[in-house]
Coordinates of C-alpha atoms in Angstrom, one line a residue:
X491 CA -86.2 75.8 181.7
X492 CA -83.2 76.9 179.5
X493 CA -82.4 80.1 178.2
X494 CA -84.1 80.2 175.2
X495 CA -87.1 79.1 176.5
X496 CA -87.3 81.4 178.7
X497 CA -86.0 84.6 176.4
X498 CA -89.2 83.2 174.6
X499 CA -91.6 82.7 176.9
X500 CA -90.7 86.2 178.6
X501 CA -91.3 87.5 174.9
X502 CA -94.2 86.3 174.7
X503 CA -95.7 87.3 177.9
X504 CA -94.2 90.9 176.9
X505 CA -95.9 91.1 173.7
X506 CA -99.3 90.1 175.1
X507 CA -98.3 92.7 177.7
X508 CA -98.4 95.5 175.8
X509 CA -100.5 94.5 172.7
X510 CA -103.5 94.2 175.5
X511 CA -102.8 97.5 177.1
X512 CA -101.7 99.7 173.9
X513 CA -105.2 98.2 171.5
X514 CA -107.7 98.4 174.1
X515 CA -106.0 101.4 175.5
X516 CA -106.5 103.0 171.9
X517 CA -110.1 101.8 172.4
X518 CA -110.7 103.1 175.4
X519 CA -109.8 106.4 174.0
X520 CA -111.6 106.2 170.8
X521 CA -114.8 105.7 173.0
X522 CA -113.8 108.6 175.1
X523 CA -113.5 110.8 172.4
X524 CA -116.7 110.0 170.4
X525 CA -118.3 110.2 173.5
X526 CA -117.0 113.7 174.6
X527 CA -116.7 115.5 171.4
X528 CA -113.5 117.6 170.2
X529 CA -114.2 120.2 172.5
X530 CA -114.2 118.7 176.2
X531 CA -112.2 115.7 175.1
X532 CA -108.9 118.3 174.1
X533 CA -109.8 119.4 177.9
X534 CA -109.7 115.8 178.8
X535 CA -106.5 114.4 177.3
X536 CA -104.6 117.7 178.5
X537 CA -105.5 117.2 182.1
X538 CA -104.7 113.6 181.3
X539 CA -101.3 114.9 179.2
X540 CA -100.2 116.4 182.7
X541 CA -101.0 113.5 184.7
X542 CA -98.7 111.6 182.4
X543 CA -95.7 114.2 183.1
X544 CA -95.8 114.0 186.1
X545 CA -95.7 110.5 186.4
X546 CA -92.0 110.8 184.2
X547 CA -91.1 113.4 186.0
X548 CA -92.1 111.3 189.3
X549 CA -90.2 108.1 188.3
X550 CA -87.3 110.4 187.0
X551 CA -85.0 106.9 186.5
X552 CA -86.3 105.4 189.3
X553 CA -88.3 102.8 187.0
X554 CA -85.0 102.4 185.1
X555 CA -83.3 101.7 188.0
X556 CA -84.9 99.4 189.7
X557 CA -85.3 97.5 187.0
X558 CA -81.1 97.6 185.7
X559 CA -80.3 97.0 189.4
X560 CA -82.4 94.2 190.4
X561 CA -81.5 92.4 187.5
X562 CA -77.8 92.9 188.6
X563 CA -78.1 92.2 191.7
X564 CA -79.8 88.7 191.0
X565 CA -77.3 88.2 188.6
X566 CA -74.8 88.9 191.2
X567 CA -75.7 86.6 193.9
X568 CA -76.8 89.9 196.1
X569 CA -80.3 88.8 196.8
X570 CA -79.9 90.6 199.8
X571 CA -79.5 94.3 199.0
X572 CA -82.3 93.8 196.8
X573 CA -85.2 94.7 199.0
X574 CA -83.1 98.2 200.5
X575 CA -82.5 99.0 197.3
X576 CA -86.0 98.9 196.0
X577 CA -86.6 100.7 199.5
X578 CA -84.4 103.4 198.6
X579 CA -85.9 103.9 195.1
X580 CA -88.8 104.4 196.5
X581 CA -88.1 107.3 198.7
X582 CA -86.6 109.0 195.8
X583 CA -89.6 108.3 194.4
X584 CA -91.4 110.3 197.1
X585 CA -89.0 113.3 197.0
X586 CA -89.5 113.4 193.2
X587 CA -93.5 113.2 193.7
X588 CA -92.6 115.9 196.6
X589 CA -91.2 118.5 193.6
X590 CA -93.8 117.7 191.2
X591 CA -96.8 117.8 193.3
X592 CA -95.4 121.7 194.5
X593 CA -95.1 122.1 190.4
X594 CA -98.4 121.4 189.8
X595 CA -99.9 123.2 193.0
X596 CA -97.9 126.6 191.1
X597 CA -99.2 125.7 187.6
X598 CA -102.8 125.3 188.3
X599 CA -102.8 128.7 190.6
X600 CA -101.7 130.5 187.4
X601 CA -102.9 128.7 184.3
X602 CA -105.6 126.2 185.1
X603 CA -108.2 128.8 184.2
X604 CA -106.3 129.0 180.7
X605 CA -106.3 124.8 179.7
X606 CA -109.2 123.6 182.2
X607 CA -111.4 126.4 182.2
X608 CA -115.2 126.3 184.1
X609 CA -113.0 123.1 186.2
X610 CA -113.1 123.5 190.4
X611 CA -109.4 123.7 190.4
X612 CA -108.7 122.3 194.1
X613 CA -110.8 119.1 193.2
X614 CA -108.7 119.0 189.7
X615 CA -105.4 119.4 191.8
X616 CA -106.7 116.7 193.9
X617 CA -107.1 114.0 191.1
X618 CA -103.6 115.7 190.1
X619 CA -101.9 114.1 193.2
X620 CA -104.0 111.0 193.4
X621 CA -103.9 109.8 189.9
X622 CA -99.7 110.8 189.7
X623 CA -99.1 108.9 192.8
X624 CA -100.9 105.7 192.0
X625 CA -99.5 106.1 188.3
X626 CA -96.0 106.8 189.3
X627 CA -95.7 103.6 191.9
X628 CA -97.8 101.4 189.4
X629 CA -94.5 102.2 186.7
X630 CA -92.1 101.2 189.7
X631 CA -93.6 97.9 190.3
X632 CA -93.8 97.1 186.9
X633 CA -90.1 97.6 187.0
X634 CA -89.8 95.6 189.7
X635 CA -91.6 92.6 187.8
X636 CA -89.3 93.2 185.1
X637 CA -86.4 93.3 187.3
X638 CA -86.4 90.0 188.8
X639 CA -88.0 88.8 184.6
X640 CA -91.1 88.2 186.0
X641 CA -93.0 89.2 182.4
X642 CA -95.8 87.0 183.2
X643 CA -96.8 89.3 185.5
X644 CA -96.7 92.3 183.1
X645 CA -98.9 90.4 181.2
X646 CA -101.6 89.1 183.7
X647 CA -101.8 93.0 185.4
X648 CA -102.9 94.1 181.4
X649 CA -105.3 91.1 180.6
X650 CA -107.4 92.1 183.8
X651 CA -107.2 95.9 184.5
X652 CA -106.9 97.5 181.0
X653 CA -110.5 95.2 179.5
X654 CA -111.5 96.6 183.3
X655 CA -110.9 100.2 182.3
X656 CA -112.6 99.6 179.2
X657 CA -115.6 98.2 181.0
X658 CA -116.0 101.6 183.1
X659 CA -115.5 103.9 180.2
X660 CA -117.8 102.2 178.4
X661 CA -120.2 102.3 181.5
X662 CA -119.7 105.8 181.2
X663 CA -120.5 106.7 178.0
X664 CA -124.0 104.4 178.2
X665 CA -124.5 106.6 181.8
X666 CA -123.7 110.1 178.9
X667 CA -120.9 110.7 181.8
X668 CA -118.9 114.2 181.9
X669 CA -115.4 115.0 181.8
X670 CA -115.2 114.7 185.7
X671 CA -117.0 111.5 185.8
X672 CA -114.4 109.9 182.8
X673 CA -111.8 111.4 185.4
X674 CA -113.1 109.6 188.2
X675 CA -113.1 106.3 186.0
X676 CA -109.3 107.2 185.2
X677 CA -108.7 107.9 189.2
X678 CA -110.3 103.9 190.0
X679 CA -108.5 102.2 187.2
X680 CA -104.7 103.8 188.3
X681 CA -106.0 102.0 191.5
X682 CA -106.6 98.7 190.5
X683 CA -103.3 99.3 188.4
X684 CA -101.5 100.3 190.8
X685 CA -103.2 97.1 193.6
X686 CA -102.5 94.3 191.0
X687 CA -99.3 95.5 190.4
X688 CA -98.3 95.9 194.1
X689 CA -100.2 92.1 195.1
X690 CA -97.8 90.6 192.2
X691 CA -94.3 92.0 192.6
X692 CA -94.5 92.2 196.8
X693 CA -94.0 88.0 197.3
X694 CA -91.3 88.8 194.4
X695 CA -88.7 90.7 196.9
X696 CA -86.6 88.5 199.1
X697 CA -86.2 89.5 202.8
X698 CA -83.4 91.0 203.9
X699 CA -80.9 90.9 207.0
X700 CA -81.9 93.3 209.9
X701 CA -79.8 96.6 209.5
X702 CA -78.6 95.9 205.8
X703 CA -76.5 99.4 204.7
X704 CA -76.1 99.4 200.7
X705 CA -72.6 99.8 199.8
X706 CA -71.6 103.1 199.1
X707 CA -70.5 102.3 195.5
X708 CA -74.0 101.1 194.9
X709 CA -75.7 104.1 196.0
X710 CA -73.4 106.3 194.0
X711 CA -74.1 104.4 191.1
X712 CA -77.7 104.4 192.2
X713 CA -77.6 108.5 192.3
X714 CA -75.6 108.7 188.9
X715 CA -78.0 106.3 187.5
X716 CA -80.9 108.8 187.9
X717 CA -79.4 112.0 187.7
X718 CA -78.5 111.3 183.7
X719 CA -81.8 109.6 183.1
X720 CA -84.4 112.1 184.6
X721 CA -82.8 114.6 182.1
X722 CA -83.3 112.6 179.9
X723 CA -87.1 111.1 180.3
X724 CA -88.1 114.5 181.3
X725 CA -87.1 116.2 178.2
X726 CA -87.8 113.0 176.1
X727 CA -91.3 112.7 177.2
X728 CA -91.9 116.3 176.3
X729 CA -90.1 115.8 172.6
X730 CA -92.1 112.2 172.0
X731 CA -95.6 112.8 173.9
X732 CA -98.3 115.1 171.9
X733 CA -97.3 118.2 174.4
X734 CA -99.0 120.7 171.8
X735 CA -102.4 119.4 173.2
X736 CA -101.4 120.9 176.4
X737 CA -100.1 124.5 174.1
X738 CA -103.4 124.1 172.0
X739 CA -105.4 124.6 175.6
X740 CA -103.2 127.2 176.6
X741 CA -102.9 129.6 173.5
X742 CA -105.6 128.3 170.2
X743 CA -108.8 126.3 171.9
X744 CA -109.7 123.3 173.2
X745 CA -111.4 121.9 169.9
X746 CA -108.0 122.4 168.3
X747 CA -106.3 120.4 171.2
X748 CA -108.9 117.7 170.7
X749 CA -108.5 117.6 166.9
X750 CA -104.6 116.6 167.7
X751 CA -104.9 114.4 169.9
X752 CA -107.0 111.9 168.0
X753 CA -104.4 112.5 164.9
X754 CA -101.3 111.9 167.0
X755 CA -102.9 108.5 169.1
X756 CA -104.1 107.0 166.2
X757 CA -100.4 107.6 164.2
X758 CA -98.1 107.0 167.3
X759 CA -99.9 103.5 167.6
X760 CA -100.2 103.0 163.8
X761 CA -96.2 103.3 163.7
X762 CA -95.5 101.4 166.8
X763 CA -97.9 98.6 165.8
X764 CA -96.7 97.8 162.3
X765 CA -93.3 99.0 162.0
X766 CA -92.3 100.2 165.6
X767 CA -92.9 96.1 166.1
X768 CA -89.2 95.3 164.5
X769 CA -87.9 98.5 165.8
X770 CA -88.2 97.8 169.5
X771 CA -86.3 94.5 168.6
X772 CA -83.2 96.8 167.4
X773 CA -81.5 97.6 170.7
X774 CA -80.4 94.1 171.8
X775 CA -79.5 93.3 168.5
X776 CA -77.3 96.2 168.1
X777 CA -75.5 95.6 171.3
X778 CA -74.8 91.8 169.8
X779 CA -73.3 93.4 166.9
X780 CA -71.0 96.0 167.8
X781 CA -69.6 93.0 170.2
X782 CA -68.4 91.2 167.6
X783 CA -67.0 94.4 165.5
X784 CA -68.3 97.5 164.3
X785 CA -68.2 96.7 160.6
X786 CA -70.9 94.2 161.3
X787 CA -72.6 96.9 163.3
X788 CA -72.4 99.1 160.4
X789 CA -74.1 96.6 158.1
X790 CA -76.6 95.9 160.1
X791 CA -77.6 99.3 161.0
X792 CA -77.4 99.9 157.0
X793 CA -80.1 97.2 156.5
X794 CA -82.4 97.4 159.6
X795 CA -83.0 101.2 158.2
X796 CA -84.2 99.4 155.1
X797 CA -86.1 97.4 156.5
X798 CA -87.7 99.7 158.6
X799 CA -88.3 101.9 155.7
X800 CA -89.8 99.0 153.7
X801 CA -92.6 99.0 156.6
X802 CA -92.9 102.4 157.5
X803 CA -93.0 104.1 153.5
X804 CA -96.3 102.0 152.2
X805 CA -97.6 103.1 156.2
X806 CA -97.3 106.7 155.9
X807 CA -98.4 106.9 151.6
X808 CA -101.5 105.1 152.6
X809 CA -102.3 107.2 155.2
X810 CA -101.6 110.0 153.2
X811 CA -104.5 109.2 150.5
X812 CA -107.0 107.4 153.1
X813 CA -106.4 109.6 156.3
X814 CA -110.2 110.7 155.7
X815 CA -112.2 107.1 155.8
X816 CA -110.0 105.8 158.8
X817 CA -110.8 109.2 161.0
X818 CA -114.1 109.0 160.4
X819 CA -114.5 105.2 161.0
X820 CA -112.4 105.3 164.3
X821 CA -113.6 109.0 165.8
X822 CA -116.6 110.0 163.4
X823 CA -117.3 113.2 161.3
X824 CA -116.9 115.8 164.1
X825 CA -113.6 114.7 163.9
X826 CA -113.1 115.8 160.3
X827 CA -110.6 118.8 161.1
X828 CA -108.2 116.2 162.1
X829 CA -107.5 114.6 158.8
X830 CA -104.8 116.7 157.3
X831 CA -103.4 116.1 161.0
X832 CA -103.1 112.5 161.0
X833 CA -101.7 112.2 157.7
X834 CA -98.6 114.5 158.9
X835 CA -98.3 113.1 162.4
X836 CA -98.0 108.9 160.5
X837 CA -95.5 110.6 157.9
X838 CA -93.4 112.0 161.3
X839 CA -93.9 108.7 163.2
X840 CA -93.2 106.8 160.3
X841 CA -89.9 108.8 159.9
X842 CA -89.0 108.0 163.8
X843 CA -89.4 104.6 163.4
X844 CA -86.9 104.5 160.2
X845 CA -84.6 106.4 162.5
X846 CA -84.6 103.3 165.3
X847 CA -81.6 101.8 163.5
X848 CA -79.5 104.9 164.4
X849 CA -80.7 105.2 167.3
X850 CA -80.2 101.6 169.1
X851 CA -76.8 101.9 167.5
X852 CA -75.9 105.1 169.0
X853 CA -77.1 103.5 172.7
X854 CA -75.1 100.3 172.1
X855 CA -72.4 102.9 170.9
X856 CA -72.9 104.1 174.8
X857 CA -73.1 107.9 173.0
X858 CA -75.7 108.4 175.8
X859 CA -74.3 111.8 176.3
X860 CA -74.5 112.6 172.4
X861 CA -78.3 111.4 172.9
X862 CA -79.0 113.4 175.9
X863 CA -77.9 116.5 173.9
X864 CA -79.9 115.8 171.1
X865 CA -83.1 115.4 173.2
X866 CA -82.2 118.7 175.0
X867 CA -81.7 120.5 171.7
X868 CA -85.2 118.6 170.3
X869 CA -87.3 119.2 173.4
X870 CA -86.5 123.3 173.6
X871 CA -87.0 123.5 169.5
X872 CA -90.1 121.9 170.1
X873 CA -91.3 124.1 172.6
X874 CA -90.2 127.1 171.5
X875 CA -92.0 126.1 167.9
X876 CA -94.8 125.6 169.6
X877 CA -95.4 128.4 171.8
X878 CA -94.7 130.5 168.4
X879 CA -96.6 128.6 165.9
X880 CA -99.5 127.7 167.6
X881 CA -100.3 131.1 168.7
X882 CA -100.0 132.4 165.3
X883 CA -101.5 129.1 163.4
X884 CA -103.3 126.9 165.9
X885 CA -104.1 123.3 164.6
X886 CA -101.9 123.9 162.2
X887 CA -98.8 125.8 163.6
X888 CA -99.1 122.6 166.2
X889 CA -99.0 120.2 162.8
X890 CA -95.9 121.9 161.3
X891 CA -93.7 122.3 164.7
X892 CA -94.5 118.5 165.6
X893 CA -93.4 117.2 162.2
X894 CA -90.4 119.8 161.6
X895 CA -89.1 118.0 165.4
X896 CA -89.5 114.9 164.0
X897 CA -87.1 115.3 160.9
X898 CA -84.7 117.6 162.9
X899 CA -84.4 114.2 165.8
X900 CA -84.4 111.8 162.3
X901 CA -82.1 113.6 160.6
X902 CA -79.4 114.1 163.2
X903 CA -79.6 110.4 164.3
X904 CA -78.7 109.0 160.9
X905 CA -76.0 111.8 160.7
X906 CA -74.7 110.8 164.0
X907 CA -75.0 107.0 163.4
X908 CA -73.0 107.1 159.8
X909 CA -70.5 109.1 161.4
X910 CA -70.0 107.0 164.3
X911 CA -69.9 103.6 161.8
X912 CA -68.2 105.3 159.1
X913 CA -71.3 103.8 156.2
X914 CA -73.5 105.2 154.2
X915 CA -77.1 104.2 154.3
X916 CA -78.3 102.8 150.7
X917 CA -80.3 106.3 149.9
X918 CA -81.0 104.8 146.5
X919 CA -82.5 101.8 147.6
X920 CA -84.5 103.8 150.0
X921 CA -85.6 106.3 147.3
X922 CA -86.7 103.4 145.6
X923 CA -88.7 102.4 148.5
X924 CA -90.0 105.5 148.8
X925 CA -90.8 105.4 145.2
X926 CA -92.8 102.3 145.6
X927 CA -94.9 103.7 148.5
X928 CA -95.8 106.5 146.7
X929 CA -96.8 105.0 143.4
X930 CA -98.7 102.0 145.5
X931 CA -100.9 104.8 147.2
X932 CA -101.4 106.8 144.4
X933 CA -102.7 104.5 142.1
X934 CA -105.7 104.1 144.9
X935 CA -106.8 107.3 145.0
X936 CA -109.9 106.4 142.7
X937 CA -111.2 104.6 145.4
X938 CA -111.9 107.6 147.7
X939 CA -115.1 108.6 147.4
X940 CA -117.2 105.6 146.7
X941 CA -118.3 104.1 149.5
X942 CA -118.3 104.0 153.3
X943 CA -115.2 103.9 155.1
X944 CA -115.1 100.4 156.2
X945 CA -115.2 98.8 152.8
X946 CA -113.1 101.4 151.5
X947 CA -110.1 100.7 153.8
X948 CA -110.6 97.4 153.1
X949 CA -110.1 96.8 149.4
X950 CA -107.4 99.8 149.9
X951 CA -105.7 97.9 152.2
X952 CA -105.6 94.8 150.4
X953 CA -105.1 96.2 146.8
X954 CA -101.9 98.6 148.3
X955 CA -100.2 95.2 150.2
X956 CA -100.7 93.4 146.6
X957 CA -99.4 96.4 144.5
X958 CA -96.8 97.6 147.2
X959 CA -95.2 94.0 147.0
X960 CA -95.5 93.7 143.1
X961 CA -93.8 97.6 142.9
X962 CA -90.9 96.8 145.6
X963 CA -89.4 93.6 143.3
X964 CA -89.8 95.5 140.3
X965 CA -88.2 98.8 141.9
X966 CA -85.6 96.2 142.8
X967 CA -86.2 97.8 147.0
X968 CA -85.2 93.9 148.4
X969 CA -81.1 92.7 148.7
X970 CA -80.0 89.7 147.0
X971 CA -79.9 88.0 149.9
X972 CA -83.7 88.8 150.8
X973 CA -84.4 87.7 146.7
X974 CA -82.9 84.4 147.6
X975 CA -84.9 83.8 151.1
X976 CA -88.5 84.7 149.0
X977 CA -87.5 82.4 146.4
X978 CA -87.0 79.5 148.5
X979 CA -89.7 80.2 150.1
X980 CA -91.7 80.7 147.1
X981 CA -90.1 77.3 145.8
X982 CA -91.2 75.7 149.1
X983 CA -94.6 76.8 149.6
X984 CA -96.0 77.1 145.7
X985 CA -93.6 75.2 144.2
X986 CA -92.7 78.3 142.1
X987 CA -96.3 79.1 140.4
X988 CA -97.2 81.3 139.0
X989 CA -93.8 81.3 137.0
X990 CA -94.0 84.9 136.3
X991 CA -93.4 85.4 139.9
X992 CA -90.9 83.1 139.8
X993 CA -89.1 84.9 136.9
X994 CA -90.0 88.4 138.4
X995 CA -88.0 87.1 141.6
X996 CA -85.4 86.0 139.4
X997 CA -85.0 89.4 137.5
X998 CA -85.3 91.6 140.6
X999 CA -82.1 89.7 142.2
X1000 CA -80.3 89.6 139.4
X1001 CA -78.2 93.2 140.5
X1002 CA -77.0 93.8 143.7
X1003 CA -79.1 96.6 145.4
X1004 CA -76.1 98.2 147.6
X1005 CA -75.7 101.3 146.1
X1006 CA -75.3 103.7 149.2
X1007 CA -74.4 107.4 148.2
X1008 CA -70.9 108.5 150.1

């Protein structure tokens, strides 16, 4: 197999990786919820919120690592340092696990009556250090299977256990199971995670030589490795996850908590679905640019903004004017407080996935210092806004602090990127985009009202991709280059009927649409 084919095929397996685990996930969830009600499932996803801390906080670069060094090691012909280094990784691991579990021991002795109240707390610390250890060496054998690019495997652990996991939560919500029986079904699903995981990558790792030492440069670079990137996922977990649920327990109510959870689950995966898609491509193709010079770099983070923006504005205006019928669709009317919620939390991920042009530039840049600061400086704002705001406001201090994070982290990576490429972004193109959005969504807004949600989404959904596409050619939001590409294929595929598209295409490329404000 040659190189492409397999770049492709590991693609492949990737995508079906995580499409399979992030939809049914977001299933799994929406049954959960419905199920639980606002109340006990904000209860629920905090306990769950904590679990998922500690597992970063576990890993703390070890995932990373095994994964860079594995790789380079293969690549290197040392096949036989693999296996002590894995070794080694893993009793970090354990010391890591060692600090978090002591963490969490402390933080349920003096706040678990205040986010899981009318819970037996040794039984709750108990799933505590099951689920995080199960969780946390499930994430490292992943990274092993990605290590030696064994994505087939990533992809045949999701097919099986994550329709599994549905199976049981369903089971569970036919059986009208409580929150400790849903945490059960979460404790037997990290295990079958964690098994599947562990029967795939163990045949991966090659023996090794009795009394194998790593070399001492490898093991400072191994130390290095996770010292800079356990800052850095710490912190970054708390700036990306939905840590007000966790605040909402603690200081508003556990309805509230619930209420944001649902808004911020069904946005994040919204974002990272539609637009996020292109984004996560960004990083490699970054790297490939700023090899070959960084004017090229420049232009390309100057047009994968636009593009990004092209995606994410019509995203965020429609879920601005139909955030009511797709809440109550997905979670139901107990649900309705969450609304408002969901329209700000798509408008902030929308807005961080615009920003992924910036920010795989400023990683290719290696500015991973510059990045570390910013997610330092993002991750105390954001607690510090919500400790204030959401014991003043609640839901709604929680809804203000997490989208004034999101444009402080936006707006300092595009200030960051121009200054490190020395362009402009095209802000008038982008207005226009933003323009096109707008107008697209508001000219729907008729249809609210009229009937039930499902048909409602669906002509809105249909009639905003049609208008949203007609808007962005006459806006003139596309480059000449992209006019060209649509008219060939528009030649190619319709053999340029109607001709008022044809002329609309010709019109709309006529002027160069590289206007970018110094």
């Amino acid at each position: 197999m040659n190189t492409r084919s397999k770049a492709l095929r590991n693609t492949l397996f990737s995508t079906i990786g995580i499409y399979t685990e992030y939809v049914l996930g977001m299933l799994t969830s929406i049954f959960i919820a419905r199920h639980l009600g606002p109340a006990d499932f904000g209860t629920y996803s905090a306990i769950i919120w904590l679990v998922a801390m500690g597992v970063a906080m576990t890993n703390s670069g070890t995932a990373s690592a095994v994964i860079k060094f594995v790789a380079e090691l293969r690549g290197g012909g040392q096949e036989e340092l693999i296996k002590p280094t894995i070794a080694y990784l893993r009793r970090a691991q354990r010391g890591f696990l060692f600090v978090v579990l002591a963490a969490g021991a402390v933080l349920f002795g003096l706040a678990g009556g205040h986010f899981a109240p009318g819970f037996n707390h040794l039984l709750l610390y108990a799933f505590f250090v099951i689920a995080i250890a199960l969780r946390a060496q499930y994430m490292l054998n992943i990274g092993v299977a990605k290590g030696f690019e064994d994505f087939r495997a990533t992809a045949v652990i999701a097919l099986v256990a994550t329709p599994l996991n549905l199976a049981m939560v369903v089971f569970a919500w036919w059986l009208d199971a409580e929150v400790m029986a849903l945490l059960v079904v979460f404790l037997v699903s990290s295990l079958v995670f964690w098994g599947m995981s562990h029967s795939r990558t163990r045949p991966l790792i090659p023996s090794a030589p009795a009394g194998v030492i790593l070399p001492q440069e490898l093991l400072r670079r191994l130390r290095r490795h996770m010292r800079l990137v356990a800052v850095t996922v710490t912190v970054g977990f708390l700036v990306a996850s939905e840590v007000e649920v966790f605040f909402l327990n603690l200081y508003s109510d556990a309805a509230a908590a619930g209420q944001f959870k649902v808004a911020y689950q069904l946005a994040a995966g919204a974002a990272m679905l539609v637009p996020g898609v292109i984004g996560a491509l960004l990083l490699p193709m970054m790297a490939n640019a700023l090899s070959r010079g960084r004017d090229i770099a420049a232009r390309r983070f100057v047009a994968s903004t636009s593009y990004l923006m092209l995606l994410a504005a019509p995203l965020a205006a429609f879920g601005a004017v139909f955030s009511g019928p797709i809440i109550v669709l997905m979670y139901g009317q107990a649900y309705a407080p969450a609304i408002p919620v969901f329209a700000v939390c798509l408008a902030a991920c929308a807005l961080t996935t615009a920003s992924q042009g910036g920010s795989s530039l400023l990683v290719s840049a290696d500015r991973q210092g510059t990045i570390l600061a910013l997610v330092v400086a993002c991750g105390v704002l954001k607690i510090a806004l919500d400790v204030v705001l959401i014991r003043a406001w609640g839901l709604r201090g929680a809804t203000v602090a997490y989208l004034a994070v999101a444009i402080v982290n936006a707006a300092a990576i595009f200030v960051l990127a121009i200054r490190s490429v020395g362009m402009s972004l095209e802000w008038w193109r982008l207005l226009r985009i933003l323009a096109a959005a707008v107008i697209s969504a508001a000219m729907l807004v008729p249809l609210l009202g009229h009937w039930r949600p499902l048909p409602t989404l669906l002509v809105a959904g249909s009639l905003m991709a049609a208008i949203y596409a007609l808007l962005s050619l006459v806006l003139r939001c596309w480059s000449s280059g992209d006019i060209e590409h649509l008219t060939q294929l528009h030649q190619r595929y319709a053999r340029g009927r109607p001709r008022a598209l044809a002329r609309l295409l010709a019109w709309s490329g006529r002027e160069p649409t590289n206007q970018g404000v110094p």
